[in-house]
XYZ file of N, CA, C and O in Angstrom:
352
model
N -15.681 1.337 -3.417
C -15.258 0.921 -4.753
C -13.765 0.648 -4.842
O -13.308 0.136 -5.845
N -13.014 0.988 -3.820
C -11.574 0.723 -3.825
C -11.208 -0.466 -2.958
O -10.046 -0.736 -2.742
N -12.159 -1.176 -2.412
C -11.858 -2.253 -1.481
C -11.525 -1.664 -0.119
O -11.808 -0.508 0.161
N -10.907 -2.464 0.719
C -10.513 -2.001 2.046
C -9.356 -1.011 1.920
O -8.459 -1.201 1.109
N -9.355 0.036 2.737
C -8.343 1.091 2.708
C -7.543 1.056 3.999
O -8.104 0.954 5.082
N -6.217 1.149 3.873
C -5.330 1.136 5.025
C -4.333 2.279 4.874
O -3.729 2.440 3.816
N -4.187 3.076 5.923
C -3.221 4.175 5.920
C -2.182 3.871 6.991
O -2.528 3.702 8.157
N -0.926 3.806 6.577
C 0.170 3.498 7.495
C 0.953 4.772 7.767
O 1.429 5.424 6.830
N 1.098 5.115 9.035
C 1.911 6.257 9.443
C 3.346 5.755 9.544
O 3.688 5.003 10.452
N 4.193 6.164 8.593
C 5.585 5.699 8.558
C 6.512 6.600 9.365
O 7.706 6.353 9.450
N 5.972 7.657 9.962
C 6.771 8.576 10.768
C 7.383 9.685 9.928
O 7.468 9.582 8.705
N 7.783 10.743 10.573
C 8.419 11.857 9.881
C 7.525 12.553 8.878
O 8.017 13.157 7.918
N 6.210 12.479 9.064
C 5.279 13.108 8.134
C 4.951 12.259 6.917
O 4.207 12.680 6.040
N 5.503 11.032 6.836
C 5.247 10.128 5.710
C 4.100 9.182 6.036
O 3.996 8.665 7.150
N 3.253 8.946 5.030
C 2.155 7.996 5.123
C 2.135 7.156 3.862
O 2.482 7.640 2.789
N 1.716 5.904 3.995
C 1.524 5.018 2.853
C 0.045 4.664 2.834
O -0.500 4.180 3.823
N -0.613 4.936 1.712
C -2.033 4.650 1.545
C -2.141 3.412 0.663
O -1.597 3.385 -0.443
N -2.820 2.395 1.153
C -3.023 1.151 0.417
C -4.517 0.918 0.265
O -5.260 1.045 1.235
N -4.955 0.561 -0.929
C -6.374 0.272 -1.162
C -6.489 -0.916 -2.100
O -5.595 -1.162 -2.917
N -7.599 -1.629 -1.992
C -7.877 -2.747 -2.872
C -7.838 -4.094 -2.181
O -8.052 -5.120 -2.807
N -7.554 -4.105 -0.888
C -7.499 -5.367 -0.164
C -8.903 -5.886 0.123
O -9.837 -5.114 0.260
N -9.019 -7.198 0.239
C -10.288 -7.809 0.604
C -10.474 -7.811 2.119
O -11.589 -7.718 2.612
N -9.346 -7.921 2.858
C -9.424 -8.009 4.312
C -8.188 -7.377 4.928
O -7.077 -7.599 4.466
N -8.374 -6.567 5.951
C -7.273 -5.958 6.696
C -7.138 -6.718 8.014
O -8.130 -6.959 8.691
N -5.898 -7.078 8.373
C -5.686 -7.903 9.569
C -4.977 -7.162 10.702
O -4.426 -7.792 11.600
N -4.983 -5.826 10.672
C -4.420 -5.028 11.763
C -5.500 -4.084 12.278
O -6.505 -3.852 11.619
N -5.261 -3.530 13.468
C -6.226 -2.634 14.092
C -5.733 -1.194 14.052
O -4.527 -0.943 13.957
N -6.648 -0.257 14.168
C -6.305 1.167 14.225
C -5.333 1.395 15.368
O -5.552 0.919 16.489
N -4.242 2.089 15.084
C -3.251 2.418 16.091
C -2.233 1.323 16.368
O -1.306 1.518 17.148
N -2.384 0.174 15.729
C -1.460 -0.941 15.956
C -0.103 -0.654 15.338
O -0.003 -0.179 14.215
N 0.974 -0.950 16.054
C 2.339 -0.831 15.544
C 2.635 -2.064 14.703
O 2.339 -3.185 15.120
N 3.180 -1.868 13.504
C 3.534 -3.001 12.639
C 5.005 -2.894 12.248
O 5.578 -1.810 12.183
N 5.604 -4.036 11.983
C 6.999 -4.107 11.570
C 7.092 -4.248 10.053
O 6.176 -4.773 9.415
N 8.206 -3.809 9.467
C 8.438 -3.976 8.031
C 8.360 -5.458 7.680
O 8.925 -6.300 8.371
N 7.613 -5.780 6.643
C 7.472 -7.159 6.196
C 6.365 -7.938 6.882
O 6.074 -9.062 6.491
N 5.746 -7.350 7.881
C 4.665 -8.022 8.605
C 3.395 -8.025 7.752
O 3.025 -6.994 7.185
N 2.710 -9.168 7.624
C 1.451 -9.193 6.871
C 0.417 -8.275 7.539
O 0.235 -8.327 8.751
N -0.225 -7.432 6.745
C -1.205 -6.493 7.293
C -2.580 -6.637 6.643
O -3.559 -6.136 7.164
N -2.638 -7.317 5.482
C -3.907 -7.449 4.763
C -3.782 -8.552 3.723
O -2.684 -9.049 3.457
N -4.928 -8.910 3.133
C -4.910 -9.889 2.039
C -5.719 -9.344 0.866
O -6.658 -8.564 1.048
N -5.327 -9.747 -0.319
C -5.950 -9.235 -1.540
C -7.218 -9.996 -1.937
O -7.988 -9.517 -2.726
N -7.418 -11.184 -1.450
C -8.580 -11.962 -1.850
C -8.324 -12.702 -3.151
O -7.217 -12.686 -3.694
N -9.351 -13.325 -3.680
C -9.186 -14.155 -4.880
C -9.574 -13.434 -6.165
O -9.507 -14.006 -7.240
N -9.998 -12.189 -6.062
C -10.376 -11.422 -7.250
C -11.855 -11.521 -7.584
O -12.309 -10.891 -8.531
N -12.609 -12.316 -6.830
C -14.041 -12.469 -7.107
C -14.794 -11.160 -6.865
O -15.698 -10.808 -7.619
N -14.411 -10.425 -5.817
C -15.029 -9.127 -5.534
C -14.237 -8.063 -6.287
O -13.078 -7.820 -5.980
N -14.829 -7.455 -7.279
C -14.140 -6.482 -8.128
C -14.223 -5.076 -7.548
O -15.287 -4.617 -7.161
N -13.081 -4.382 -7.513
C -13.066 -2.972 -7.133
C -13.295 -2.153 -8.400
O -13.185 -2.656 -9.517
N -13.583 -0.886 -8.230
C -13.805 0.001 -9.381
C -12.568 0.043 -10.275
O -12.682 0.068 -11.499
N -11.385 0.030 -9.675
C -10.150 0.063 -10.455
C -10.010 -1.186 -11.305
O -9.681 -1.107 -12.486
N -10.238 -2.358 -10.721
C -10.120 -3.612 -11.456
C -11.108 -3.655 -12.618
O -10.762 -4.087 -13.721
N -12.314 -3.183 -12.387
C -13.326 -3.155 -13.446
C -12.913 -2.189 -14.552
O -12.996 -2.506 -15.735
N -12.422 -1.002 -14.171
C -12.058 0.024 -15.149
C -10.944 -0.429 -16.089
O -10.945 -0.081 -17.264
N -9.986 -1.199 -15.571
C -8.871 -1.619 -16.433
C -9.054 -3.035 -16.959
O -8.204 -3.551 -17.671
N -10.166 -3.665 -16.615
C -10.459 -5.009 -17.096
C -9.567 -6.076 -16.486
O -9.296 -7.096 -17.114
N -9.104 -5.864 -15.259
C -8.213 -6.807 -14.603
C -8.976 -8.031 -14.105
O -10.065 -7.908 -13.569
N -8.382 -9.203 -14.295
C -8.995 -10.426 -13.788
C -8.473 -10.769 -12.399
O -9.015 -11.632 -11.725
N -7.405 -10.116 -11.972
C -6.813 -10.308 -10.651
C -7.079 -9.071 -9.805
O -7.354 -7.998 -10.333
N -6.961 -9.170 -8.487
C -7.113 -7.990 -7.631
C -6.061 -6.930 -7.982
O -4.970 -7.259 -8.446
N -6.398 -5.671 -7.740
C -5.494 -4.553 -8.025
C -5.197 -3.837 -6.713
O -6.104 -3.463 -5.983
N -3.899 -3.658 -6.423
C -3.485 -2.941 -5.225
C -3.123 -1.515 -5.607
O -2.317 -1.284 -6.496
N -3.728 -0.553 -4.919
C -3.421 0.863 -5.114
C -2.489 1.282 -3.990
O -2.758 1.033 -2.821
N -1.356 1.910 -4.359
C -0.373 2.376 -3.377
C -0.097 3.846 -3.636
O 0.158 4.250 -4.770
N -0.148 4.635 -2.571
C 0.157 6.065 -2.682
C 1.048 6.455 -1.514
O 0.796 6.075 -0.377
N 2.111 7.191 -1.809
C 3.000 7.713 -0.776
C 2.669 9.176 -0.563
O 2.493 9.927 -1.523
N 2.601 9.592 0.705
C 2.274 10.979 1.031
C 3.277 11.512 2.040
O 3.755 10.787 2.902
N 3.600 12.798 1.925
C 4.484 13.485 2.863
C 3.808 14.780 3.254
O 3.479 15.603 2.388
N 3.555 14.959 4.549
C 2.902 16.158 5.065
C 1.606 16.468 4.330
O 1.315 17.610 3.998
N 0.820 15.422 4.028
C -0.495 15.590 3.432
C -0.538 15.679 1.923
O -1.605 15.744 1.337
N 0.616 15.674 1.240
C 0.641 15.774 -0.221
C 1.230 14.498 -0.823
O 2.172 13.919 -0.282
N 0.666 14.064 -1.947
C 1.190 12.892 -2.642
C 2.603 13.176 -3.133
O 2.912 14.297 -3.540
N 3.475 12.154 -3.055
C 4.855 12.304 -3.535
C 5.167 11.208 -4.559
O 4.490 10.189 -4.617
N 6.209 11.433 -5.352
C 6.658 10.466 -6.357
C 7.198 9.227 -5.652
O 8.148 9.322 -4.867
N 6.640 8.046 -5.925
C 7.085 6.839 -5.236
C 8.350 6.221 -5.830
O 8.907 5.292 -5.251
N 8.818 6.723 -6.951
C 9.968 6.142 -7.648
C 11.150 5.799 -6.758
O 11.657 4.677 -6.796
N 11.628 6.723 -5.929
C 12.796 6.418 -5.084
C 12.539 5.336 -4.033
O 13.484 4.789 -3.480
N 11.280 5.001 -3.756
C 10.960 4.027 -2.721
C 10.989 2.594 -3.229
O 10.977 1.660 -2.452
N 10.940 2.392 -4.537
C 10.882 1.040 -5.095
C 12.279 0.501 -5.336
O 13.158 1.206 -5.825
N 12.509 -0.772 -5.037
C 13.786 -1.425 -5.313
C 13.883 -1.688 -6.818
O 12.911 -2.078 -7.453
N 15.083 -1.507 -7.385
C 15.275 -1.725 -8.820
C 15.570 -3.184 -9.133
O 15.333 -3.636 -10.233
N 16.139 -3.894 -8.204
C 16.452 -5.306 -8.408
C 16.023 -6.080 -7.164
O 15.900 -5.523 -6.085
N 15.847 -7.365 -7.347
C 15.355 -8.200 -6.259
C 16.265 -8.141 -5.022
O 15.793 -8.176 -3.895
N 17.566 -8.026 -5.220
C 18.498 -8.044 -4.096
C 18.801 -6.659 -3.538
O 19.440 -6.535 -2.511
N 18.347 -5.611 -4.221
C 18.637 -4.248 -3.768
C 17.646 -3.833 -2.690
O 16.449 -4.056 -2.813
N 18.120 -3.220 -1.652
C 17.259 -2.738 -0.578
C 16.733 -1.352 -0.925
O 17.419 -0.552 -1.560
N 15.524 -1.061 -0.508
C 14.929 0.255 -0.726
C 15.458 1.203 0.341
O 15.494 0.881 1.515
N 15.894 2.379 -0.080
C 16.363 3.400 0.861
C 15.383 4.568 0.803
O 15.162 5.125 -0.252
N 14.802 4.941 1.960
C 13.773 5.978 1.973
C 14.235 7.298 2.420
O 15.208 7.621 2.902
């Protein structure tokens, strides 16, 4: 009901959980670089439970940051402006 699920090991006990994609284009254990395409959202025709629950007409991406197995506040990870770099 969440679409395809991808868990990225960011190192240092950090993980990024992504859900809602239509197709994942990387393999288990594959090393990926920042900015590298890893999945696609699809056209929204296949509805996930989240998209249905909120009445979204577009695909919905779920993002969760985890540290040592516990969810953490993602606020510090998001850039505030288009030109500002995210510092983790």
